Coordinates of N, CA and C in Angstrom, one line a residue:
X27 N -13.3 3.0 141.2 CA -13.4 2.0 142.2 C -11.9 1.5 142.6
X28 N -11.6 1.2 141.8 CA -9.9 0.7 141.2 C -8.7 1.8 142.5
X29 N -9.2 3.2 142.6 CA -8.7 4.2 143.0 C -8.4 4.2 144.4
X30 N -9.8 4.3 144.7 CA -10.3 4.0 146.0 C -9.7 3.0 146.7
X31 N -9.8 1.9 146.4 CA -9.1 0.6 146.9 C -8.1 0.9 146.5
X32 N -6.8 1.2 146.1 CA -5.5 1.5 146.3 C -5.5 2.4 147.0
X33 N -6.2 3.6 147.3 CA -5.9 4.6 148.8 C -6.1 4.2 149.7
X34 N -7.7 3.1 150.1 CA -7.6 2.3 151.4 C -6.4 1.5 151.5
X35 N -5.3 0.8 150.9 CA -4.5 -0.1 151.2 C -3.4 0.8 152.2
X36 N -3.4 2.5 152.0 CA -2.2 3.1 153.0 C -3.1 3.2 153.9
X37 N -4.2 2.7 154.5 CA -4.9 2.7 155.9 C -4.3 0.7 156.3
X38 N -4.1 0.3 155.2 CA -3.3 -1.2 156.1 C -1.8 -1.2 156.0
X39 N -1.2 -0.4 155.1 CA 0.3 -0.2 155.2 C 0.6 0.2 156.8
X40 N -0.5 1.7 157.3 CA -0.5 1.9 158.6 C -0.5 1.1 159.4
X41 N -1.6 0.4 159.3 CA -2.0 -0.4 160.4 C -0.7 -1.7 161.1
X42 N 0.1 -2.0 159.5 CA 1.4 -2.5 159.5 C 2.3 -2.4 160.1
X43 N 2.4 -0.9 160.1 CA 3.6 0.0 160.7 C 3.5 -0.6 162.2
X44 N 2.4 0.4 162.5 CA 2.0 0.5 163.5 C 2.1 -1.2 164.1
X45 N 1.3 -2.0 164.2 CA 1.8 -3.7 164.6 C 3.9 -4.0 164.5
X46 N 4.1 -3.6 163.5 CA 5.0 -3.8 163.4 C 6.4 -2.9 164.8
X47 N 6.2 -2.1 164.9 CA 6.5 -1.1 166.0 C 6.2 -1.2 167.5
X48 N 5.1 -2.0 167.6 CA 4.7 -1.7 168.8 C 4.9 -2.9 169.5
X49 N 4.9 -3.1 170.5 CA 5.0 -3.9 172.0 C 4.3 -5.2 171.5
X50 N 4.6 -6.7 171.6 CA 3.6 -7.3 171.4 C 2.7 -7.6 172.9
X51 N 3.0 -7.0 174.2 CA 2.7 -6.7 175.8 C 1.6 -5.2 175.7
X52 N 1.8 -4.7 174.7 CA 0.9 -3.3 174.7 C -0.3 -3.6 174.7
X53 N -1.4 -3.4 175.5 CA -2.5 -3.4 175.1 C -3.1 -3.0 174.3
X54 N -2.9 -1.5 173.5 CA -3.3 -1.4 172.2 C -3.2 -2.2 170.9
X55 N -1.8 -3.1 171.2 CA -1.5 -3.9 169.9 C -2.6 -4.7 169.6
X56 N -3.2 -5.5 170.7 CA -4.5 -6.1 170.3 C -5.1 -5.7 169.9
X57 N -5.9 -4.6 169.9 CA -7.0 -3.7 169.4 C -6.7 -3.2 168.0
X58 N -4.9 -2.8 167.2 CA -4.6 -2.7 166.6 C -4.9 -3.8 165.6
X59 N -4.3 -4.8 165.9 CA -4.3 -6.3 165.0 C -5.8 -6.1 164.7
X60 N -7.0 -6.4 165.8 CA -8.2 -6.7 165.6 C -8.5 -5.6 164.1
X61 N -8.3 -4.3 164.3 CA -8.7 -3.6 163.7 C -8.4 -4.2 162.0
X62 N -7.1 -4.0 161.9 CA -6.5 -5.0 160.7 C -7.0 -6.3 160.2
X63 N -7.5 -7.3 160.8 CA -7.9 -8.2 160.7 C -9.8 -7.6 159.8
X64 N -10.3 -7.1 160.9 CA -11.7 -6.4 160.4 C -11.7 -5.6 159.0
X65 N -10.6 -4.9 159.1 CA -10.4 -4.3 157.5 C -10.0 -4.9 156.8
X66 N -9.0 -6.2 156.6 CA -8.9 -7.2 155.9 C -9.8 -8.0 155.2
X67 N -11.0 -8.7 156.2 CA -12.0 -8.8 156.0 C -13.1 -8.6 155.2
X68 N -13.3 -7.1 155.2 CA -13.7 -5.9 154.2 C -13.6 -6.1 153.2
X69 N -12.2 -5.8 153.0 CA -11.7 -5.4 151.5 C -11.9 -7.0 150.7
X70 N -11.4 -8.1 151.7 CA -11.9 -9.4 151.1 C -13.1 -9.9 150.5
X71 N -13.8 -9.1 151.6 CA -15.7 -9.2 150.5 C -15.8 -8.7 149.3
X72 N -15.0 -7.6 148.9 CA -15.1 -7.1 147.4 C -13.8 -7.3 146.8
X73 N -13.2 -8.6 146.8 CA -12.0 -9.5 146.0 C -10.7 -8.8 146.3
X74 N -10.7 -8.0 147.4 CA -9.0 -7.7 147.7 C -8.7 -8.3 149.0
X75 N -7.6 -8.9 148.4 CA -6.0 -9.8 148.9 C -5.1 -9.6 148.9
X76 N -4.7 -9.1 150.4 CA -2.8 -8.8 150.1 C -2.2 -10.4 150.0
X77 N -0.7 -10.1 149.6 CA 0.1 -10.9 149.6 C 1.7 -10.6 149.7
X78 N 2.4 -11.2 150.8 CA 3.8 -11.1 151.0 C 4.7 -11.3 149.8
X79 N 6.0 -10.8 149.4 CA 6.7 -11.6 149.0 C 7.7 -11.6 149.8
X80 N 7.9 -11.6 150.8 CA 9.3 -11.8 151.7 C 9.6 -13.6 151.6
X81 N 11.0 -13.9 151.2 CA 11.5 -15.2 151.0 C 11.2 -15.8 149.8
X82 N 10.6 -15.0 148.3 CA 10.2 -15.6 147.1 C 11.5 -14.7 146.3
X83 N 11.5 -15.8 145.5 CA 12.2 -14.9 144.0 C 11.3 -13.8 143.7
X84 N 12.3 -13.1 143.0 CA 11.8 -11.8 143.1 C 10.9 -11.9 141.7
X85 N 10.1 -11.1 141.7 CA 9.2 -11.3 140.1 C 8.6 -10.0 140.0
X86 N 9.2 -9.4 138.7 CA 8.7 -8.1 138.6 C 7.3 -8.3 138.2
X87 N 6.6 -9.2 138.4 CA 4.9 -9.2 137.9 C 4.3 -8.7 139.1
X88 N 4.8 -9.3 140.3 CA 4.5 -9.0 141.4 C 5.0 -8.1 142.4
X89 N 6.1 -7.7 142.3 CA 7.3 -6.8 143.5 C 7.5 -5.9 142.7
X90 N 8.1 -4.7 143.2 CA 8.4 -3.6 142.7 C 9.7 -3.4 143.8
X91 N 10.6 -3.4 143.2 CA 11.9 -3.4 144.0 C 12.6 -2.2 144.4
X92 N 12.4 -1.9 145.6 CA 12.9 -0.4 146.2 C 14.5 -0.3 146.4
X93 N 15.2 -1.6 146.1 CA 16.4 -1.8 146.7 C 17.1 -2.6 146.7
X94 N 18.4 -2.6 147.1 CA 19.0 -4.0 147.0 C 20.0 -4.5 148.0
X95 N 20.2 -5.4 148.3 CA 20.1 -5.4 149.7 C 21.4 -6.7 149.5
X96 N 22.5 -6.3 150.1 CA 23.8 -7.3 150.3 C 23.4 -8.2 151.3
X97 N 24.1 -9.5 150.9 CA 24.0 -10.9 151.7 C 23.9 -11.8 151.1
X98 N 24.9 -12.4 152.4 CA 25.2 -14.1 151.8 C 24.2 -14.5 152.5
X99 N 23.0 -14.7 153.0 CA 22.2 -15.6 153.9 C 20.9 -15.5 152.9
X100 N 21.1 -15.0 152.0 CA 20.2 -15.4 151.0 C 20.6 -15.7 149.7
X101 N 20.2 -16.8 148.6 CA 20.5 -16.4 147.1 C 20.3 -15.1 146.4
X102 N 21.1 -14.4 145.9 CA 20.6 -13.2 144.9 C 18.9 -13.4 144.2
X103 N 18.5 -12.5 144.5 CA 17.5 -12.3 143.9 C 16.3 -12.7 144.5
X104 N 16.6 -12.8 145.8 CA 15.5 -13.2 147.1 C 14.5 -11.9 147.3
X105 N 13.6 -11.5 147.9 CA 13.0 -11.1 148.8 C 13.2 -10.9 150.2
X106 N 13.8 -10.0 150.6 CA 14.3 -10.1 151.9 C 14.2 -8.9 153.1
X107 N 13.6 -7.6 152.2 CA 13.1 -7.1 152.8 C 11.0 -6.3 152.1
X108 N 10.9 -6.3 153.0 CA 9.3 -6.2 152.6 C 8.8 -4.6 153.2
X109 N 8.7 -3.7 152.3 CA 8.2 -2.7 153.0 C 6.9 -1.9 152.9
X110 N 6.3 -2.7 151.9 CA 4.8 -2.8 152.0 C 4.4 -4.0 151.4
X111 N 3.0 -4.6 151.6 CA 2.6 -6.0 151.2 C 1.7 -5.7 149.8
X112 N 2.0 -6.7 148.8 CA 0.9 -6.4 147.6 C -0.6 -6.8 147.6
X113 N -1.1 -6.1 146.7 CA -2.5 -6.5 146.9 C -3.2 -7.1 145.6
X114 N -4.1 -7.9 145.4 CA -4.7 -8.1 143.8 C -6.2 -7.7 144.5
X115 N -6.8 -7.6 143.2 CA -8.5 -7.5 143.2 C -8.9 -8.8 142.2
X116 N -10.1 -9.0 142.6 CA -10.4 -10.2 141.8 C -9.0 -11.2 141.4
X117 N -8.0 -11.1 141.8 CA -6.7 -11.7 141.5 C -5.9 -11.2 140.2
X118 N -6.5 -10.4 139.9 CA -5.6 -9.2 139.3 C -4.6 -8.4 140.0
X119 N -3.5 -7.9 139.7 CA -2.5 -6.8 140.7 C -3.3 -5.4 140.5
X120 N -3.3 -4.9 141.4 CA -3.4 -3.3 142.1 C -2.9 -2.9 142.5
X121 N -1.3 -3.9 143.4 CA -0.4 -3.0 143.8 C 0.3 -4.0 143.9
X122 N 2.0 -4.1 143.1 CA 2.7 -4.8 143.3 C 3.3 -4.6 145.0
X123 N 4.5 -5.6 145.8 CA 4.7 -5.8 147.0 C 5.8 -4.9 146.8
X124 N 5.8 -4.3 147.6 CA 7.4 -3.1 147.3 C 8.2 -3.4 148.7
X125 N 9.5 -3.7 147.7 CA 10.7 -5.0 148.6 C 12.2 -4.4 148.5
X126 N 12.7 -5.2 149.1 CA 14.4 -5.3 148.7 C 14.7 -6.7 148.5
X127 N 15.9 -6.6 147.2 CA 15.7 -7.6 147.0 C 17.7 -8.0 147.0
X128 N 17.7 -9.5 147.4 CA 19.2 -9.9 147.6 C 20.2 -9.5 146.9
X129 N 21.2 -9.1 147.1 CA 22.4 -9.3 146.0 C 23.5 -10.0 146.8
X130 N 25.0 -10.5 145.6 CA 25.7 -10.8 146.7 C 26.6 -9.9 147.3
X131 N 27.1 -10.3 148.2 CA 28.2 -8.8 148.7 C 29.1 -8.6 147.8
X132 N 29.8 -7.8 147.9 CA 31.1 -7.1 147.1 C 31.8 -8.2 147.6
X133 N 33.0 -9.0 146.8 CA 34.5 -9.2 146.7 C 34.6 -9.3 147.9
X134 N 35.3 -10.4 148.6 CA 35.7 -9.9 150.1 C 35.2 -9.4 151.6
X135 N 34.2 -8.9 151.3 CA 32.6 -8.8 152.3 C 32.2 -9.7 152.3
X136 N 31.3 -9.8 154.1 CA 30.5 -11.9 154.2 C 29.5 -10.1 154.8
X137 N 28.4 -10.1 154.3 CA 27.6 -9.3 155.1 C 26.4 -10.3 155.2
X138 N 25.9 -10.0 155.8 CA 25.1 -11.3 156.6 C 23.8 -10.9 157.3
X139 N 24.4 -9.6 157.2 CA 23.1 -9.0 157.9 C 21.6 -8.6 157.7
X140 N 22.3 -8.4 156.1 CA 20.4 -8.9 155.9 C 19.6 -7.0 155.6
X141 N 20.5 -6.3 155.9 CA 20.3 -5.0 155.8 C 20.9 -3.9 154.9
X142 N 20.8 -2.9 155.1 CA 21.6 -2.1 153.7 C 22.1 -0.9 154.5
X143 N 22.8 -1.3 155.2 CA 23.4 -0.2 156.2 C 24.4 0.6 155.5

């Protein structure tokens, strides 16, 4: 079961992308969201819950950290970028949030940007 529900979660990573990419003027985008919301829904009836960490301390209980990511506009060890959202079942983890997480700039560097260019 356990399985299953972690392979449905890359049909909302999609659905993510996709929202995330598109027009918020597109007429698909609505139909998109809708769709997302309905499969949210779903998975809610049998105890799954995504959850963001964008803007939290980072907590390896919950995030799995793809990265690291220079900037003063946050404290080290922020959440700052989010590139997929986590999930729990029954409020247990099934999929930690997989993120970037703050550091400060090198010496001399104000990077600000917030990115890892």
């Amino acid at each position: 079961r356990r399985e299953v529900l972690v392979s449905l979660l890359e049909v909302v990573d999609n659905l993510d992308r996709a929202l995330a990419s598109s027009s918020s003027d597109d007429p698909l985008t609505a139909g998109v969201r809708l769709v997302r919301s309905t499969f949210e829904q779903v998975l809610a009836r049998y105890g799954v819950k995504g959850f963001s960490g964008m803007g939290q301390p980072f907590d390896p209980a919950q995030h799995e950290a793809l990265m690291q990511v220079p900037t003063a506009e946050q404290p080290a060890g922020t959440v700052v970028v989010e590139h997929a959202r986590g999930f729990t079942l029954n409020d247990r983890l099934i999929r930690p949030a997989l993120v970037g997480v703050s550091v400060a700039p090198p010496a001399g560097e104000d990077s600000g940007s917030g990115t890892n260019e």
